[in-house]
PDB file of C-alpha atoms in Angstrom:
ATOM      1  CA  MET U 620      -0.727 -13.381  11.400  1.00 32.00           C
ATOM      2  CA  ALA U 621      -0.871 -16.288   8.936  1.00 35.00           C
ATOM      3  CA  LYS U 622       2.131 -18.663   8.734  1.00 35.00           C
ATOM      4  CA  LYS U 623       4.335 -17.885   5.790  1.00 35.00           C
ATOM      5  CA  SER U 624       6.046 -20.558   3.729  1.00 35.00           C
ATOM      6  CA  LYS U 625       9.856 -20.462   3.304  1.00 35.00           C
ATOM      7  CA  LYS U 626       9.168 -18.889  -0.138  1.00 37.00           C
ATOM      8  CA  GLN U 627       6.801 -16.265   1.257  1.00 36.00           C
ATOM      9  CA  GLN U 628       9.418 -15.328   4.037  1.00 35.00           C
ATOM     10  CA  GLN U 629      12.127 -15.102   1.499  1.00 35.00           C
ATOM     11  CA  SER U 630      10.132 -12.997  -0.905  1.00 47.00           C
ATOM     12  CA  GLY U 631       8.627 -10.777   1.835  1.00 58.00           C
ATOM     13  CA  GLY U 632       5.176 -11.648   0.650  1.00 88.00           C
ATOM     14  CA  THR U 633       1.933 -12.227   2.691  1.00 95.00           C
ATOM     15  CA  PRO U 634      -0.660 -14.744   1.886  1.00 96.00           C
ATOM     16  CA  ALA U 635      -2.556 -11.870   0.175  1.00 97.00           C
ATOM     17  CA  THR U 636       0.244 -10.796  -2.277  1.00 96.00           C
ATOM     18  CA  VAL U 637       1.087 -14.516  -2.848  1.00 95.00           C
ATOM     19  CA  ALA U 638      -2.585 -15.209  -3.824  1.00 96.00           C
ATOM     20  CA  LEU U 639      -2.615 -12.066  -6.265  1.00 96.00           C
ATOM     21  CA  THR U 640       0.626 -13.240  -7.727  1.00 95.00           C
ATOM     22  CA  ALA U 641      -0.569 -16.853  -8.120  1.00 95.00           C
ATOM     23  CA  ALA U 642      -3.694 -15.592  -9.813  1.00 96.00           C
ATOM     24  CA  GLY U 643      -1.830 -13.359 -12.251  1.00 96.00           C
ATOM     25  CA  VAL U 644      -3.756 -10.339 -11.085  1.00 95.00           C
ATOM     26  CA  PRO U 645      -2.264  -6.819 -11.618  1.00 96.00           C
ATOM     27  CA  TYR U 646      -1.538  -4.976  -8.236  1.00 97.00           C
ATOM     28  CA  THR U 647       0.665  -2.342  -6.568  1.00 95.00           C
ATOM     29  CA  VAL U 648       1.933  -2.670  -2.906  1.00 95.00           C
ATOM     30  CA  HIS U 649       2.010   0.401  -0.881  1.00 93.00           C
ATOM     31  CA  ALA U 650       3.982   0.209   2.570  1.00 93.00           C
ATOM     32  CA  TYR U 651       3.975   2.758   5.151  1.00 91.00           C
ATOM     33  CA  GLU U 652       5.150   3.039   8.596  1.00 89.00           C
ATOM     34  CA  HIS U 653       2.342   1.946  10.807  1.00 88.00           C
ATOM     35  CA  ASP U 654       1.888   4.241  13.810  1.00 86.00           C
ATOM     36  CA  PRO U 655       0.177   2.251  16.776  1.00 85.00           C
ATOM     37  CA  ALA U 656      -1.004   5.251  18.520  1.00 86.00           C
ATOM     38  CA  HIS U 657      -3.252   6.212  15.294  1.00 85.00           C
ATOM     39  CA  PRO U 658      -6.966   5.806  16.125  1.00 84.00           C
ATOM     40  CA  SER U 659      -7.972   4.178  12.770  1.00 86.00           C
ATOM     41  CA  TYR U 660      -6.129   1.781  10.703  1.00 85.00           C
ATOM     42  CA  GLY U 661      -7.857   2.633   7.639  1.00 85.00           C
ATOM     43  CA  GLU U 662      -7.627   6.479   7.934  1.00 88.00           C
ATOM     44  CA  GLU U 663      -4.010   6.124   8.631  1.00 89.00           C
ATOM     45  CA  ALA U 664      -3.470   4.067   5.483  1.00 91.00           C
ATOM     46  CA  ALA U 665      -5.390   6.800   3.630  1.00 89.00           C
ATOM     47  CA  GLU U 666      -3.338   9.434   4.903  1.00 90.00           C
ATOM     48  CA  ALA U 667       0.015   7.776   4.576  1.00 90.00           C
ATOM     49  CA  MET U 668      -0.513   6.813   0.991  1.00 92.00           C
ATOM     50  CA  GLY U 669      -2.166  10.147  -0.021  1.00 92.00           C
ATOM     51  CA  VAL U 670      -5.230   8.314  -1.345  1.00 92.00           C
ATOM     52  CA  SER U 671      -8.745   9.410  -0.797  1.00 92.00           C
ATOM     53  CA  PRO U 672     -10.459   7.532   2.097  1.00 92.00           C
ATOM     54  CA  GLU U 673     -13.251   6.674  -0.404  1.00 94.00           C
ATOM     55  CA  ARG U 674     -10.624   4.443  -2.436  1.00 96.00           C
ATOM     56  CA  VAL U 675      -9.195   2.856   0.651  1.00 96.00           C
ATOM     57  CA  PHE U 676     -11.269  -0.125   1.875  1.00 97.00           C
ATOM     58  CA  LYS U 677     -11.287  -1.751   5.357  1.00 96.00           C
ATOM     59  CA  THR U 678     -11.943  -5.663   5.850  1.00 97.00           C
ATOM     60  CA  LEU U 679     -14.297  -6.152   8.781  1.00 97.00           C
ATOM     61  CA  VAL U 680     -15.403  -9.652  10.023  1.00 98.00           C
ATOM     62  CA  ALA U 681     -18.906 -10.038  11.243  1.00 98.00           C
ATOM     63  CA  ASP U 682     -20.999 -12.703  12.581  1.00 98.00           C
ATOM     64  CA  VAL U 683     -24.190 -13.190  10.485  1.00 98.00           C
ATOM     65  CA  ASP U 684     -26.513 -15.812  12.017  1.00 98.00           C
ATOM     66  CA  GLY U 685     -23.627 -17.895  13.676  1.00 97.00           C
ATOM     67  CA  SER U 686     -21.316 -17.836  10.533  1.00 97.00           C
ATOM     68  CA  LEU U 687     -18.394 -15.457   9.970  1.00 98.00           C
ATOM     69  CA  VAL U 688     -18.663 -13.191   6.871  1.00 98.00           C
ATOM     70  CA  VAL U 689     -16.185 -10.711   5.550  1.00 98.00           C
ATOM     71  CA  ALA U 690     -17.317  -7.120   4.717  1.00 98.00           C
ATOM     72  CA  VAL U 691     -15.115  -4.791   2.614  1.00 98.00           C
ATOM     73  CA  VAL U 692     -16.192  -1.148   2.965  1.00 97.00           C
ATOM     74  CA  PRO U 693     -14.617   2.326   2.555  1.00 96.00           C
ATOM     75  CA  VAL U 694     -12.686   3.662   5.464  1.00 93.00           C
ATOM     76  CA  ALA U 695     -14.642   6.802   4.985  1.00 90.00           C
ATOM     77  CA  GLY U 696     -17.829   5.044   6.084  1.00 92.00           C
ATOM     78  CA  SER U 697     -18.997   2.372   8.291  1.00 95.00           C
ATOM     79  CA  LEU U 698     -20.619  -1.025   7.972  1.00 97.00           C
ATOM     80  CA  ASP U 699     -24.306  -1.329   7.891  1.00 98.00           C
ATOM     81  CA  LEU U 700     -24.822  -4.686   9.651  1.00 98.00           C
ATOM     82  CA  LYS U 701     -28.500  -5.005   8.807  1.00 98.00           C
ATOM     83  CA  ALA U 702     -27.571  -4.460   5.088  1.00 98.00           C
ATOM     84  CA  LEU U 703     -24.672  -7.154   5.461  1.00 98.00           C
ATOM     85  CA  ALA U 704     -27.016  -9.591   6.754  1.00 98.00           C
ATOM     86  CA  THR U 705     -29.641  -9.013   3.902  1.00 98.00           C
ATOM     87  CA  ALA U 706     -26.661  -9.372   1.394  1.00 98.00           C
ATOM     88  CA  VAL U 707     -25.819 -12.855   2.444  1.00 97.00           C
ATOM     89  CA  GLY U 708     -29.429 -13.823   3.016  1.00 97.00           C
ATOM     90  CA  GLY U 709     -29.141 -13.702   6.973  1.00 97.00           C
ATOM     91  CA  LYS U 710     -31.335 -12.183   9.401  1.00 97.00           C
ATOM     92  CA  ARG U 711     -29.061 -10.717  12.117  1.00 97.00           C
ATOM     93  CA  ALA U 712     -25.383  -9.515  11.969  1.00 97.00           C
ATOM     94  CA  ALA U 713     -23.041  -8.301  14.690  1.00 98.00           C
ATOM     95  CA  MET U 714     -19.331  -7.622  14.720  1.00 98.00           C
ATOM     96  CA  ALA U 715     -17.262 -10.714  15.076  1.00 98.00           C
ATOM     97  CA  ASP U 716     -15.065 -11.346  18.238  1.00 97.00           C
ATOM     98  CA  PRO U 717     -11.616 -10.042  17.334  1.00 96.00           C
ATOM     99  CA  ALA U 718     -10.009 -13.327  18.384  1.00 97.00           C
ATOM    100  CA  ALA U 719     -12.273 -15.335  16.320  1.00 97.00           C
ATOM    101  CA  ALA U 720     -11.699 -13.081  13.257  1.00 97.00           C
ATOM    102  CA  GLU U 721      -7.879 -13.498  13.695  1.00 96.00           C
ATOM    103  CA  ARG U 722      -8.086 -17.219  14.375  1.00 96.00           C
ATOM    104  CA  THR U 723     -10.194 -17.745  11.240  1.00 97.00           C
ATOM    105  CA  THR U 724      -8.560 -15.468   8.696  1.00 97.00           C
ATOM    106  CA  GLY U 725      -4.894 -15.894   9.928  1.00 96.00           C
ATOM    107  CA  TYR U 726      -4.477 -12.242  10.148  1.00 96.00           C
ATOM    108  CA  VAL U 727      -4.179  -9.717  13.025  1.00 94.00           C
ATOM    109  CA  ARG U 728      -6.693  -7.043  13.580  1.00 91.00           C
ATOM    110  CA  GLY U 729      -5.742  -4.043  11.500  1.00 89.00           C
ATOM    111  CA  GLY U 730      -4.129  -6.179   8.961  1.00 93.00           C
ATOM    112  CA  ILE U 731      -6.796  -8.574   7.974  1.00 96.00           C
ATOM    113  CA  SER U 732      -6.932  -8.895   4.204  1.00 97.00           C
ATOM    114  CA  PRO U 733      -9.845 -10.131   2.095  1.00 98.00           C
ATOM    115  CA  LEU U 734      -7.257 -12.212   0.147  1.00 98.00           C
ATOM    116  CA  GLY U 735      -5.380 -15.142   1.120  1.00 96.00           C
ATOM    117  CA  GLN U 736      -7.240 -15.927   4.362  1.00 97.00           C
ATOM    118  CA  ARG U 737      -6.614 -19.099   6.180  1.00 96.00           C
ATOM    119  CA  LYS U 738     -10.391 -20.154   5.868  1.00 95.00           C
ATOM    120  CA  LYS U 739     -12.092 -18.522   2.958  1.00 94.00           C
ATOM    121  CA  LEU U 740     -15.054 -16.685   4.260  1.00 97.00           C
ATOM    122  CA  PRO U 741     -18.108 -15.429   2.367  1.00 97.00           C
ATOM    123  CA  THR U 742     -17.279 -11.832   1.214  1.00 98.00           C
ATOM    124  CA  VAL U 743     -19.274  -8.867   0.442  1.00 98.00           C
ATOM    125  CA  LEU U 744     -17.701  -5.928  -1.327  1.00 98.00           C
ATOM    126  CA  ASP U 745     -19.533  -2.580  -0.800  1.00 98.00           C
ATOM    127  CA  SER U 746     -20.918  -1.515  -4.171  1.00 98.00           C
ATOM    128  CA  SER U 747     -19.269   1.998  -4.099  1.00 97.00           C
ATOM    129  CA  ALA U 748     -15.954  -0.007  -5.070  1.00 97.00           C
ATOM    130  CA  SER U 749     -17.339  -0.156  -8.676  1.00 97.00           C
ATOM    131  CA  ALA U 750     -17.049   3.690  -8.918  1.00 97.00           C
ATOM    132  CA  HIS U 751     -13.248   3.519  -8.927  1.00 97.00           C
ATOM    133  CA  THR U 752     -10.645   2.146 -11.263  1.00 97.00           C
ATOM    134  CA  THR U 753      -8.584   0.719  -8.297  1.00 97.00           C
ATOM    135  CA  ILE U 754      -9.214   0.490  -4.720  1.00 98.00           C
ATOM    136  CA  CYS U 755      -6.731  -0.246  -1.756  1.00 97.00           C
ATOM    137  CA  VAL U 756      -7.243  -3.122   0.748  1.00 97.00           C
ATOM    138  CA  SER U 757      -4.847  -4.572   3.425  1.00 96.00           C
ATOM    139  CA  ALA U 758      -2.115  -6.789   2.018  1.00 96.00           C
ATOM    140  CA  GLY U 759      -2.235  -8.828   5.187  1.00 95.00           C
ATOM    141  CA  ARG U 760      -0.293  -6.780   7.823  1.00 93.00           C
ATOM    142  CA  ARG U 761      -0.394  -3.393   9.285  1.00 91.00           C
ATOM    143  CA  GLY U 762       1.360  -0.712   7.228  1.00 93.00           C
ATOM    144  CA  LEU U 763       0.859  -2.825   3.910  1.00 95.00           C
ATOM    145  CA  GLU U 764      -1.806  -2.343   1.351  1.00 95.00           C
ATOM    146  CA  VAL U 765      -2.473  -3.688  -1.984  1.00 97.00           C
ATOM    147  CA  GLU U 766      -4.025  -1.491  -4.819  1.00 97.00           C
ATOM    148  CA  LEU U 767      -6.084  -3.496  -7.335  1.00 98.00           C
ATOM    149  CA  ALA U 768      -9.279  -3.371  -9.573  1.00 98.00           C
ATOM    150  CA  PRO U 769     -12.366  -3.859  -7.647  1.00 98.00           C
ATOM    151  CA  VAL U 770     -13.419  -6.399 -10.295  1.00 98.00           C
ATOM    152  CA  ASP U 771     -10.420  -8.496  -9.675  1.00 98.00           C
ATOM    153  CA  LEU U 772     -11.018  -8.341  -5.759  1.00 98.00           C
ATOM    154  CA  ALA U 773     -14.589  -9.525  -6.182  1.00 98.00           C
ATOM    155  CA  SER U 774     -13.533 -12.145  -8.680  1.00 97.00           C
ATOM    156  CA  LEU U 775     -10.702 -13.520  -6.258  1.00 97.00           C
ATOM    157  CA  THR U 776     -12.850 -13.532  -3.167  1.00 97.00           C
ATOM    158  CA  GLU U 777     -16.159 -14.480  -4.897  1.00 97.00           C
ATOM    159  CA  ALA U 778     -17.632 -11.522  -3.327  1.00 98.00           C
ATOM    160  CA  VAL U 779     -21.223 -10.329  -3.722  1.00 97.00           C
ATOM    161  CA  CYS U 780     -21.305  -6.793  -4.481  1.00 98.00           C
ATOM    162  CA  ALA U 781     -24.067  -4.804  -2.312  1.00 98.00           C
ATOM    163  CA  PRO U 782     -24.551  -1.438  -0.571  1.00 98.00           C
ATOM    164  CA  VAL U 783     -23.331  -2.448   2.775  1.00 98.00           C
ATOM    165  CA  ALA U 784     -21.647   0.837   3.841  1.00 97.00           C
ATOM    166  CA  ARG U 785     -23.006   3.909   5.352  1.00 93.00           C
ATOM    167  CA  ALA U 786     -21.541   7.329   4.920  1.00 83.00           C
TER     168      ALA U 786
END
């Protein structure tokens, strides 16, 4: 997990919520009790919040031609690695080593947020996000999600929007 400043520790914020607050972007935090036995972090979040899985997006880290890239896709689907590589002008993509993803983003697996990462990575937001007024993404730890407008997420992460999810 990313190191928190004294202010973050006192406020209970994560680097993701601190970044959203600093940017003045409207968002809502949704907290729920994480069950370590649940087979899917994203599906667990959707169920716990009572939100359609099409509106809850997971943050995945992939290796595209030797560089780490973030993909933000609906939990109802999966990542199309070939489409991700194409979206960032690469040739070949594979899921990143989990330890490398955690080390680079500053977050733990299942709690990786596209916001407030230790090292800002190129980000691709699945184009299906634009069909929703708001979407939910990890707020930086398991059991914590933020709901925000997809356009705000794209702007803050400087994301490319492309069809990178499979149903």
